[in-house]
């Protein structure tokens, strides 16, 4: 698909990713389709489970569109989970209420890694592509749709641990004790992520985002060995597919220069660095996405609006006085106990203040 | 107490904090007295609960000394909890197995803050000072004893949330919506922390550490408003008491220059920054403590030893070729499933490699 002929090409979001002038700073929010919306909770209750919802294209489409019906967001993001790829590799994804994702068959020994293969996008992950196609058909043609995947390191974390972890001790021990096996694992995951993102793009997702949620738990040396090179390979491969890519990473502040040099169109930044510093350090090589602390949504609408203005001005000041190249977002995902009215205030403030 | 006449004055640990030459780099480990030791688990089982152990000076003394009997560590650290101060302020600390600390009476409204007062060190916190006195009597006089407290921001986090949190939404909302009340809260906590640390010093703790565990969850602007100034006030007040102070903060990598300028003798650094960068950025103004990723203890002893050497060399290279001013430690605390043999390998490698 040549993006130039797509109605989204001139959208604020895609213009911002190309660092072109915009009438107002575009905004979307990580986990904008989620439990903070009563209509999401209703769909989920009817579906019976999170996974049922993610694996049923009509339901995934419905919840993807819900926040767009409420707020003038500048992008939709596919409703899915970052762990669909390892699930399709045979690890058996399941959820325990209140405990987060788990795998029935985590990788227990090096031999388990040898058996892994890139899953077939047309069968095991067909439901994702069907959801993308359906959402793209139902969504306003001028609103970009974002597809996504977990990063190789982040997927490896869950695949080795079998679920979430405070310390990621098993996966780090594997990296330390069996670096060759770890690289083999990251290699096959990277192949799968590239195929997965390319298939989402072909199905209609105009922008792609990689969530390196746990890269920031690595020391700089381990990040440079076990996360960054795989992100860079994904970026390089997707450039050929003409699909703009955003690399988001929680705790990636130390690595912004390296991420900006990766060739990605955008880098997602958490709230532990100012946008001023992030913009100054990346010197216009990429668009920057972020970076309001999600907890600011718990503040009063007036206090929240002030925080939004601070982020917008911080970016502009670090970017030589220009708002170009900024996609407003949170520094991480939303939470179930946030209030939709505060989201409305946030989106309104981004648009009205940046348009002045 | 004038520290110069104390037998610990010439210990590696205190020499390192003064950035004087040492025969080998000193090492201690955060949470070195803990569940990874079978003798700790036995003491805890006999005591019946964590709090009973922390509040009984003989038991606190016993578990403080346990790791020193196994490993040639360069310091002991008081066995206690960071939440003893709010407990003494009347909030009612308790623990639920597997859920971490909680308060029976968290701060629910601004009026709750008005009622807070600095607790009496001689009554409500007498058990801590008795433990310090007892440990100091039982411990090798040449081994320094570290006393500690949570930082004002970190204590406020638990006091407002009523326990741990992923997002710290309530305490951040308070800071955002009621900044004057938040500063009032931080002010009284800071007064209490200063009195608490000074009392521990008077009771025999030759070095003090402040754990700003959750300062790194703040945006730079909020860190500069709600955490850093209170750390600086603690440092200034304790300087008068001639008590060397270490400011540890998880996620404090962005703030190392500011922390080095605070006047503290040492700054504790987590593993998301190289010691090379930390040393270069702080330019010899403070000693640096850290910074091995605790998860490296899950690696094989050989791999672990290689990681220890990397940290030692990284510090030396960033510190103009000298090992002076480095206290080896983890970037965060130990975990229950770590192996004592690996701790032995770590301590041995620090001492033998740095002595070359």
XYZ file of C-alpha atoms in Angstrom:
712
model
C 0.000 0.000 0.000
C 1.328 3.418 -0.884
C 0.385 5.604 2.014
C 0.396 8.820 -0.059
C -2.920 7.847 -1.646
C -4.553 7.058 1.669
C -7.027 9.632 3.095
C -5.117 9.492 6.404
C -1.913 10.729 4.762
C -2.719 14.365 5.564
C -4.056 13.626 9.052
C -2.485 15.475 11.965
C -1.083 12.228 13.296
C 0.745 11.212 10.129
C 1.863 14.774 9.459
C 3.286 14.936 12.978
C 5.129 11.651 12.429
C 6.685 13.218 9.314
C 7.460 16.347 11.370
C 5.312 18.521 9.102
C 3.278 21.523 10.338
C -0.135 20.747 11.859
C -3.143 22.897 12.821
C -3.089 21.355 16.307
C -1.014 18.729 18.076
C -2.508 15.264 17.519
C -3.388 13.160 20.552
C -4.227 9.555 21.327
C -3.864 7.694 24.603
C -2.337 4.335 25.313
C -5.118 1.987 26.477
C -7.754 4.527 25.330
C -10.043 1.535 24.694
C -10.375 0.147 28.175
C -12.143 -0.450 31.431
C -12.469 3.226 32.336
C -15.308 3.346 29.756
C -18.687 1.952 30.889
C -19.440 0.817 27.324
C -16.185 -1.196 27.332
C -17.155 -2.879 30.586
C -20.550 -3.730 29.095
C -18.987 -5.295 25.983
C -16.551 -7.223 28.099
C -19.258 -8.485 30.432
C -21.269 -9.679 27.430
C -18.187 -11.322 25.862
C -17.358 -13.110 29.100
C -13.592 -12.611 28.937
C -10.856 -10.319 27.736
C -9.432 -12.947 25.389
C -12.824 -13.704 23.841
C -13.149 -10.004 23.118
C -9.652 -9.741 21.629
C -10.145 -12.873 19.507
C -13.568 -11.910 18.095
C -13.073 -9.321 15.325
C -16.533 -7.755 15.782
C -15.945 -7.229 19.489
C -12.374 -6.002 19.012
C -13.729 -3.558 16.423
C -16.482 -2.371 18.755
C -14.167 -1.565 21.664
C -11.541 -0.014 19.362
C -14.147 2.464 18.142
C -15.723 3.266 21.517
C -13.287 6.005 22.636
C -13.448 7.581 19.149
C -17.217 8.029 19.559
C -16.658 9.988 22.771
C -13.522 12.001 22.140
C -12.017 13.685 19.039
C -8.924 11.490 19.217
C -6.461 11.670 16.335
C -5.921 7.924 16.031
C -7.539 4.607 16.832
C -5.468 1.718 18.094
C -6.347 -1.899 17.443
C -7.804 -3.541 20.534
C -5.604 -6.547 21.163
C -2.921 -7.821 23.509
C 0.854 -7.631 23.199
C 1.078 -11.402 23.784
C -0.857 -12.639 20.738
C 2.360 -13.651 18.954
C 3.691 -16.024 21.650
C 0.144 -17.345 22.026
C 0.165 -18.182 18.310
C 3.576 -19.807 18.803
C 1.842 -22.332 21.034
C 2.489 -21.037 24.551
C -1.192 -20.864 25.515
C -2.085 -17.365 26.684
C -4.623 -17.064 29.487
C -5.671 -14.466 32.013
C -6.375 -14.789 35.713
C -8.545 -11.952 36.996
C -6.393 -9.413 38.813
C -3.146 -11.221 38.031
C -2.427 -10.258 34.444
C -1.409 -12.498 31.533
C 0.057 -15.978 31.918
C 1.264 -18.762 29.642
C 0.262 -22.394 30.070
C 3.502 -23.581 28.450
C 6.302 -21.098 29.212
C 9.798 -21.779 27.875
C 11.446 -23.945 30.517
C 14.615 -25.093 28.790
C 16.818 -24.256 25.857
C 15.244 -27.128 23.876
C 11.886 -25.300 24.081
C 13.436 -22.399 22.192
C 14.657 -24.662 19.374
C 11.079 -25.747 18.706
C 9.707 -22.231 18.190
C 8.748 -21.085 14.707
C 7.205 -17.966 13.183
C 3.446 -18.557 13.326
C 1.339 -18.393 10.181
C -0.312 -14.983 10.007
C -3.153 -16.356 7.894
C -4.249 -18.972 10.397
C -3.076 -18.622 14.004
C -3.227 -14.815 13.839
C -5.997 -14.496 11.281
C -8.350 -13.074 13.926
C -6.048 -10.066 14.378
C -5.920 -9.298 10.671
C -9.697 -9.740 10.420
C -10.120 -7.259 13.262
C -7.798 -4.751 11.553
C -9.696 -5.089 8.271
C -13.040 -4.690 9.981
C -11.944 -1.689 12.076
C -10.446 -0.024 9.014
C -13.804 -0.460 7.226
C -15.838 0.939 10.140
C -13.515 3.758 11.180
C -13.667 7.267 9.708
C -11.319 7.022 6.674
C -9.512 10.178 7.766
C -8.560 8.682 11.165
C -5.377 6.599 11.195
C -5.454 3.108 12.686
C -2.484 1.965 14.738
C -1.427 -1.677 14.779
C 1.022 -2.940 17.367
C 3.178 -5.650 18.827
C 5.210 -6.253 21.931
C 8.981 -5.872 21.458
C 11.141 -8.988 21.194
C 12.657 -8.452 24.656
C 9.251 -7.785 26.232
C 7.703 -10.875 24.629
C 10.717 -12.958 25.707
C 10.169 -11.728 29.286
C 6.680 -13.217 29.444
C 7.605 -16.332 27.436
C 10.406 -17.268 29.834
C 8.761 -16.179 33.099
C 5.332 -17.548 32.178
C 3.701 -14.267 33.265
C 4.496 -10.900 34.781
C 7.373 -10.498 37.234
C 8.772 -7.822 39.507
C 12.380 -8.704 38.746
C 12.371 -10.757 35.540
C 14.920 -13.021 37.194
C 14.407 -16.070 34.965
C 14.709 -14.228 31.671
C 17.697 -12.212 32.861
C 19.360 -15.399 34.126
C 18.829 -16.955 30.684
C 20.402 -13.903 29.035
C 23.320 -14.094 31.443
C 23.927 -17.856 31.477
C 22.893 -18.809 27.939
C 23.349 -15.720 25.772
C 23.386 -17.755 22.541
C 20.025 -19.347 23.380
C 18.653 -15.946 24.364
C 19.695 -14.472 21.027
C 18.168 -17.435 19.208
C 14.907 -16.779 21.046
C 14.999 -13.043 20.308
C 15.788 -13.808 16.676
C 12.731 -15.980 16.096
C 10.501 -13.561 18.008
C 11.823 -10.683 15.880
C 11.049 -12.600 12.676
C 7.537 -13.190 13.985
C 7.044 -9.556 15.053
C 8.163 -8.300 11.637
C 5.734 -10.647 9.856
C 2.986 -9.728 12.319
C 3.395 -5.962 11.923
C 3.704 -6.219 8.133
C 0.485 -8.266 8.022
C -1.330 -5.693 10.174
C -0.092 -2.976 7.849
C -1.272 -4.919 4.793
C -4.659 -5.403 6.484
C -5.070 -1.646 6.936
C -3.145 -0.374 9.958
C -1.404 2.753 8.659
C 0.876 3.214 11.647
C 2.603 0.594 13.801
C 3.833 0.748 17.367
C 6.198 -1.564 19.210
C 5.785 -1.704 22.996
C 9.137 -2.351 24.661
C 7.458 -2.306 28.052
C 10.269 -4.082 29.901
C 13.385 -2.908 28.045
C 13.825 -0.272 30.744
C 14.391 -2.977 33.366
C 17.713 -3.831 31.709
C 21.087 -2.317 32.509
C 22.421 -0.173 29.640
C 24.804 -2.943 28.520
C 22.051 -5.558 28.492
C 19.635 -3.185 26.756
C 22.203 -2.633 24.031
C 22.691 -6.358 23.640
C 19.199 -7.795 24.129
C 16.647 -5.146 23.193
C 17.950 -2.344 20.971
C 19.379 -4.422 18.079
C 16.070 -6.237 17.651
C 14.096 -2.989 17.671
C 16.466 -1.671 15.026
C 15.987 -4.745 12.849
C 12.198 -4.361 13.033
C 12.504 -0.705 12.056
C 14.721 -1.507 9.082
C 12.439 -4.238 7.780
C 9.275 -2.180 8.136
C 10.809 0.792 6.350
C 10.642 -1.364 3.207
C 6.898 -1.749 3.781
C 6.423 2.028 3.946
C 4.784 1.699 7.384
C 5.531 4.466 9.889
C 6.756 2.928 13.133
C 6.767 4.233 16.710
C 9.085 2.667 19.270
C 7.595 3.051 22.733
C 9.532 2.026 25.797
C 8.801 2.485 29.461
C 12.023 3.595 31.149
C 13.739 4.289 27.816
C 14.904 7.810 28.748
C 18.557 6.761 28.807
C 18.325 5.424 25.257
C 16.585 8.226 23.357
C 19.581 9.071 21.172
C 19.977 5.434 20.127
C 16.248 5.048 19.448
C 16.217 8.255 17.389
C 19.058 6.833 15.302
C 17.176 3.571 14.684
C 15.313 4.955 11.678
C 11.882 4.795 13.329
C 9.488 7.665 12.554
C 8.501 8.124 16.180
C 9.785 7.395 19.671
C 7.409 7.113 22.608
C 8.706 8.706 25.794
C 7.594 8.082 29.375
C 7.146 10.895 31.930
C 10.459 10.543 33.770
C 12.157 12.837 31.262
C 10.961 16.278 30.166
C 9.884 16.627 26.526
C 12.294 19.557 26.427
C 15.246 17.262 27.111
C 13.888 14.499 24.879
C 13.491 16.914 21.954
C 16.860 18.524 22.522
C 18.606 15.157 22.706
C 16.938 13.686 19.599
C 17.551 16.842 17.524
C 14.620 16.512 15.160
C 15.616 13.056 13.910
C 12.267 11.564 14.957
C 8.811 12.591 16.043
C 8.297 12.242 19.797
C 5.203 10.808 21.387
C 4.243 11.457 24.973
C 4.680 12.124 27.777
C 2.112 13.019 30.445
C 2.250 10.924 33.631
C -0.993 8.889 33.398
C -1.599 9.587 37.106
C -2.211 13.242 36.164
C -5.655 12.037 35.006
C -6.473 11.658 38.718
C -6.010 15.396 39.195
C -8.866 17.876 38.851
C -9.654 18.882 35.234
C -8.105 22.315 35.885
C -4.889 20.845 37.297
C -4.813 18.268 34.496
C -5.160 20.973 31.847
C -2.224 22.848 33.372
C -0.115 19.687 33.197
C -1.099 19.191 29.534
C 0.056 22.720 28.718
C 3.355 22.071 30.497
C 4.040 19.019 28.317
C 3.111 20.894 25.131
C 5.315 23.859 26.007
C 8.158 21.667 27.175
C 8.235 19.948 23.780
C 8.009 23.221 21.881
C 10.790 24.822 23.911
C 13.112 21.860 23.388
C 12.216 21.717 19.683
C 13.426 25.190 18.772
C 10.077 26.882 19.378
C 8.058 24.625 17.059
C 5.293 22.156 17.903
C 6.045 20.089 14.785
C 6.882 16.465 15.362
C 4.929 16.040 18.611
C 2.222 13.432 19.137
C 0.617 13.997 22.514
C 0.108 10.865 24.599
C 0.552 9.554 28.102
C 3.861 8.134 29.209
C 2.139 4.782 29.776
C -1.349 3.277 29.568
C -4.585 4.403 31.206
C -6.099 2.677 34.254
C -9.629 1.409 34.928
C -10.388 3.945 37.676
C -9.776 7.025 35.539
C -12.704 9.283 34.654
C -13.888 9.748 31.042
C -14.596 13.445 31.735
C -10.926 13.944 32.507
C -9.991 12.326 29.207
C -12.323 14.769 27.466
C -10.601 17.689 29.223
C -7.163 16.361 28.279
C -8.017 15.940 24.577
C -9.689 19.340 24.463
C -6.735 21.059 26.099
C -4.225 19.457 23.716
C -6.173 20.627 20.688
C -7.196 24.107 21.820
C -3.934 25.104 23.474
C -1.684 23.808 20.677
C -3.861 25.480 17.997
C -3.206 28.963 19.387
C 29.437 11.433 68.860
C 32.632 12.424 67.127
C 33.132 9.798 64.493
C 36.924 10.286 64.328
C 37.334 8.442 67.638
C 35.144 5.550 66.549
C 36.896 2.289 65.555
C 34.834 2.275 62.328
C 36.324 5.586 61.203
C 39.096 3.847 59.248
C 36.826 1.094 57.874
C 36.698 0.639 54.121
C 33.090 1.756 54.073
C 33.647 5.076 55.841
C 36.867 5.702 53.956
C 35.013 5.129 50.694
C 32.280 7.557 51.751
C 35.037 10.151 52.329
C 36.511 9.199 48.937
C 39.802 8.122 50.556
C 41.958 5.243 49.250
C 40.924 1.732 50.345
C 42.639 -1.676 50.164
C 39.519 -3.092 48.481
C 36.128 -1.747 47.487
C 33.656 -2.109 50.376
C 30.425 -3.989 49.771
C 27.071 -4.445 51.476
C 23.758 -5.425 49.926
C 20.353 -3.872 50.321
C 18.113 -6.385 52.130
C 21.181 -8.507 53.026
C 19.258 -9.579 56.151
C 16.319 -11.342 54.588
C 14.354 -14.359 53.554
C 17.044 -15.778 51.245
C 18.826 -16.896 54.442
C 17.471 -20.071 56.092
C 18.447 -18.714 59.526
C 16.343 -15.612 58.852
C 13.354 -17.750 57.934
C 13.834 -19.728 61.146
C 13.940 -16.572 63.291
C 10.896 -15.209 61.533
C 8.951 -18.425 61.942
C 9.743 -18.425 65.662
C 8.770 -14.738 65.972
C 5.471 -15.325 64.194
C 5.519 -12.147 62.096
C 7.734 -9.633 60.362
C 6.553 -6.774 62.588
C 7.124 -8.743 65.791
C 10.692 -9.338 64.605
C 11.229 -5.660 63.699
C 9.756 -4.458 66.997
C 11.724 -6.823 69.266
C 15.299 -5.490 69.643
C 16.820 -8.937 70.340
C 15.259 -10.402 67.184
C 16.110 -7.349 65.057
C 19.682 -7.642 66.337
C 19.840 -11.361 65.541
C 18.714 -10.998 61.916
C 20.886 -7.912 61.397
C 23.950 -9.948 62.349
C 23.072 -13.126 60.415
C 24.505 -12.110 57.017
C 27.665 -10.783 58.718
C 28.305 -14.264 60.152
C 28.223 -15.760 56.665
C 29.880 -13.156 54.476
C 32.726 -10.641 55.019
C 30.390 -7.708 54.396
C 31.725 -4.211 55.028
C 28.644 -2.921 56.833
C 25.614 -4.099 58.762
C 22.252 -2.437 58.266
C 19.642 -2.206 60.982
C 16.837 -4.688 60.410
C 13.682 -2.582 60.350
C 11.062 -1.254 57.959
C 10.913 2.060 56.115
C 7.381 2.647 57.489
C 8.153 2.751 61.221
C 7.830 6.557 61.298
C 4.250 6.775 59.939
C 3.381 3.815 62.167
C 4.600 5.845 65.155
C 2.543 8.788 63.865
C -0.533 6.670 64.475
C -1.344 5.226 61.041
C -1.230 1.590 62.204
C 1.237 -0.390 60.106
C 0.355 -4.000 59.331
C 1.375 -6.622 56.818
C -0.721 -9.013 54.783
C 1.300 -12.018 53.590
C 2.236 -11.539 49.926
C 0.696 -8.064 49.706
C 3.283 -5.848 51.327
C 2.757 -3.136 53.952
C -0.567 -1.463 54.665
C -1.900 1.206 57.015
C -5.076 0.814 59.061
C -5.624 4.577 59.092
C -4.279 6.127 55.871
C -4.595 9.881 55.320
C -8.016 10.360 53.725
C -8.473 14.113 53.851
C -6.509 17.288 54.340
C -7.710 17.463 57.961
C -5.869 14.174 58.637
C -2.620 15.905 57.687
C -3.226 18.762 60.151
C -3.353 16.252 63.011
C 0.053 14.715 62.315
C 2.951 15.439 64.663
C 6.566 14.326 64.961
C 6.452 11.178 67.106
C 8.489 10.939 70.302
C 11.676 8.998 69.570
C 11.953 7.914 73.207
C 8.563 6.193 73.335
C 6.862 5.326 70.030
C 10.184 4.582 68.338
C 12.122 3.471 71.376
C 12.249 -0.115 70.039
C 14.271 1.065 67.028
C 16.834 2.891 69.158
C 17.055 -0.102 71.515
C 17.738 -2.337 68.506
C 20.458 0.029 67.243
C 22.099 0.123 70.686
C 21.984 -3.646 71.011
C 23.293 -4.313 67.502
C 26.103 -1.805 68.008
C 27.074 -3.669 71.193
C 26.996 -7.116 69.551
C 28.558 -6.181 66.210
C 32.326 -6.216 65.570
C 33.365 -2.666 66.587
C 35.262 -2.260 63.314
C 32.124 -2.876 61.205
C 29.945 0.192 60.570
C 26.238 0.018 61.328
C 23.838 1.712 58.932
C 20.599 3.242 60.181
C 17.893 4.256 57.732
C 14.561 5.847 56.966
C 12.189 6.131 54.042
C 12.297 9.493 52.251
C 9.529 12.025 52.862
C 8.008 11.474 49.401
C 8.172 7.684 49.748
C 6.576 7.731 53.201
C 3.878 10.125 51.936
C 3.140 7.651 49.119
C 2.231 4.890 51.566
C 0.520 7.233 54.035
C -1.862 8.581 51.392
C -2.433 5.358 49.429
C -2.701 3.166 52.523
C -0.283 0.643 50.980
C 1.684 -0.047 47.826
C 0.406 1.083 44.431
C 1.322 0.641 40.779
C 0.530 4.241 39.890
C 0.445 6.208 43.156
C -2.644 7.956 41.807
C -4.007 9.196 45.158
C -0.767 10.763 46.358
C -0.053 12.334 42.975
C -3.609 13.682 42.830
C -3.079 15.241 46.266
C 0.167 16.842 45.080
C -1.614 18.147 42.002
C -4.891 19.323 43.542
C -3.733 20.389 47.009
C -0.051 21.288 46.732
C -0.093 23.309 49.980
C -1.468 20.336 51.934
C 1.074 18.062 50.260
C 3.928 20.337 51.295
C 2.542 20.491 54.831
C 2.555 16.694 54.912
C 6.084 16.471 53.512
C 7.228 19.090 56.004
C 6.065 17.182 59.076
C 7.391 13.897 57.687
C 10.761 15.562 57.050
C 10.895 16.851 60.632
C 10.154 13.323 61.831
C 12.732 11.722 59.531
C 15.436 14.135 60.700
C 14.660 13.406 64.368
C 14.517 9.676 63.609
C 17.847 9.530 61.797
C 19.548 11.736 64.401
C 18.265 9.437 67.167
C 19.576 6.356 65.327
C 22.919 8.086 64.959
C 22.990 8.950 68.650
C 22.134 5.334 69.483
C 25.135 4.080 67.496
C 24.405 3.964 63.766
C 27.517 5.520 62.215
C 26.079 5.874 58.715
C 22.527 6.738 57.632
C 20.665 5.967 54.444
C 17.452 7.473 53.092
C 15.423 5.250 50.750
C 13.608 7.382 48.181
C 12.092 4.261 46.681
C 9.286 6.028 44.814
C 10.858 9.392 43.916
C 11.643 7.939 40.488
C 7.926 7.594 39.725
C 7.655 11.392 39.580
C 8.102 13.578 36.531
C 11.244 15.752 36.757
C 9.185 18.829 37.697
C 7.305 17.002 40.439
C 10.525 15.376 41.714
C 12.088 18.810 42.009
C 9.078 20.094 43.890
C 8.030 17.155 46.069
C 11.078 14.980 46.710
C 14.437 16.679 46.174
C 14.004 19.724 48.494
C 13.095 17.461 51.416
C 16.075 15.185 50.781
C 18.268 18.274 50.740
C 16.865 19.527 54.044
C 17.528 16.140 55.671
C 21.104 16.225 54.371
C 21.703 19.722 55.684
C 20.346 18.959 59.149
C 22.282 15.715 59.501
C 25.527 17.366 58.479
C 25.360 19.180 61.811
C 25.188 15.789 63.555
C 28.377 14.620 61.807
C 26.519 11.576 60.415
C 27.473 10.454 56.897
C 24.335 10.162 54.781
C 23.595 8.148 51.648
C 20.647 9.115 49.437
C 19.375 6.057 47.606
C 16.670 6.349 44.988
C 15.249 3.809 42.586
C 14.923 5.504 39.208
C 17.032 8.491 40.286
C 19.384 8.367 37.278
C 18.007 11.626 35.873
C 18.756 13.443 39.134
C 22.322 12.411 39.945
C 23.793 15.897 39.501
C 21.194 17.401 41.835
C 21.686 14.657 44.413
C 25.465 15.078 44.266
C 24.984 18.787 44.955
C 22.775 18.100 47.990
C 25.717 17.772 50.352
C 25.165 14.066 51.058
C 28.300 11.917 51.405
C 26.937 9.176 49.156
C 24.360 8.658 46.440
C 22.903 5.217 45.769
C 22.441 4.432 42.086
C 20.204 1.813 40.487
C 21.308 -0.358 37.529
C 19.666 1.609 34.720
C 22.697 3.873 34.447
C 26.325 2.783 34.103
C 28.632 3.615 37.008
C 30.862 5.179 34.369
C 28.199 7.758 33.524
C 27.178 8.225 37.150
C 30.788 8.907 38.188
C 31.435 11.187 35.253
C 28.267 13.194 35.901
C 28.846 13.608 39.648
C 32.517 14.581 39.201
C 33.807 13.338 42.518
C 31.421 15.434 44.605
C 30.016 12.353 46.349
C 30.757 8.699 46.872
C 28.588 6.447 44.705
C 26.951 3.290 45.930
C 25.749 0.567 43.592
C 24.836 -0.588 41.092
C 24.506 -4.257 40.116
C 21.062 -5.349 38.872
C 19.848 -7.610 41.721
C 18.611 -10.106 39.105
C 22.272 -10.815 38.258
C 22.271 -12.927 41.457
C 20.142 -15.403 39.485
C 23.007 -15.934 37.047
C 25.626 -18.625 37.517
C 28.440 -17.683 39.936
C 30.826 -17.310 36.972
C 28.460 -15.019 35.061
C 27.714 -13.099 38.253
C 31.422 -12.568 38.925
C 31.864 -11.178 35.410
C 29.007 -8.721 36.029
C 30.598 -7.642 39.320
C 33.871 -6.907 37.533
C 31.994 -4.879 34.909
C 30.450 -2.654 37.595
C 33.802 -2.191 39.367
C 35.585 -1.296 36.132
C 32.773 0.928 34.931
C 33.075 3.006 38.122
C 36.858 3.163 37.918
C 36.812 4.211 34.263
C 34.275 6.979 34.914
C 36.183 8.102 38.015
C 39.446 8.936 36.295
C 40.980 5.494 36.757
C 40.538 5.359 40.544
C 38.341 3.049 42.619
C 38.109 5.629 45.421
C 34.621 6.707 46.389
C 32.841 3.496 45.365
C 30.691 1.417 47.713
C 29.621 -1.732 45.913
C 25.955 -2.634 46.278
C 22.967 -3.778 44.278
C 20.772 -1.263 42.501
C 17.863 -2.407 44.677
C 17.131 -4.971 47.380
C 17.639 -8.745 47.369
C 14.787 -11.219 46.880
C 13.796 -14.315 48.871
C 14.612 -16.795 46.087
C 18.263 -15.767 45.721
C 20.994 -18.223 46.714
C 23.392 -17.504 49.603
C 26.251 -19.118 47.638
C 25.836 -16.487 44.953
C 26.052 -13.755 47.573
C 29.306 -15.308 48.775
C 30.651 -15.250 45.204
C 29.606 -11.633 44.749
C 31.267 -10.436 47.967
C 34.410 -12.409 47.221
C 34.652 -11.034 43.694
C 34.223 -7.427 44.855
C 37.018 -7.775 47.389
C 39.503 -9.843 45.394
C 39.093 -8.098 42.058
C 39.155 -4.549 43.466
C 42.220 -5.353 45.632
C 44.368 -6.141 42.597
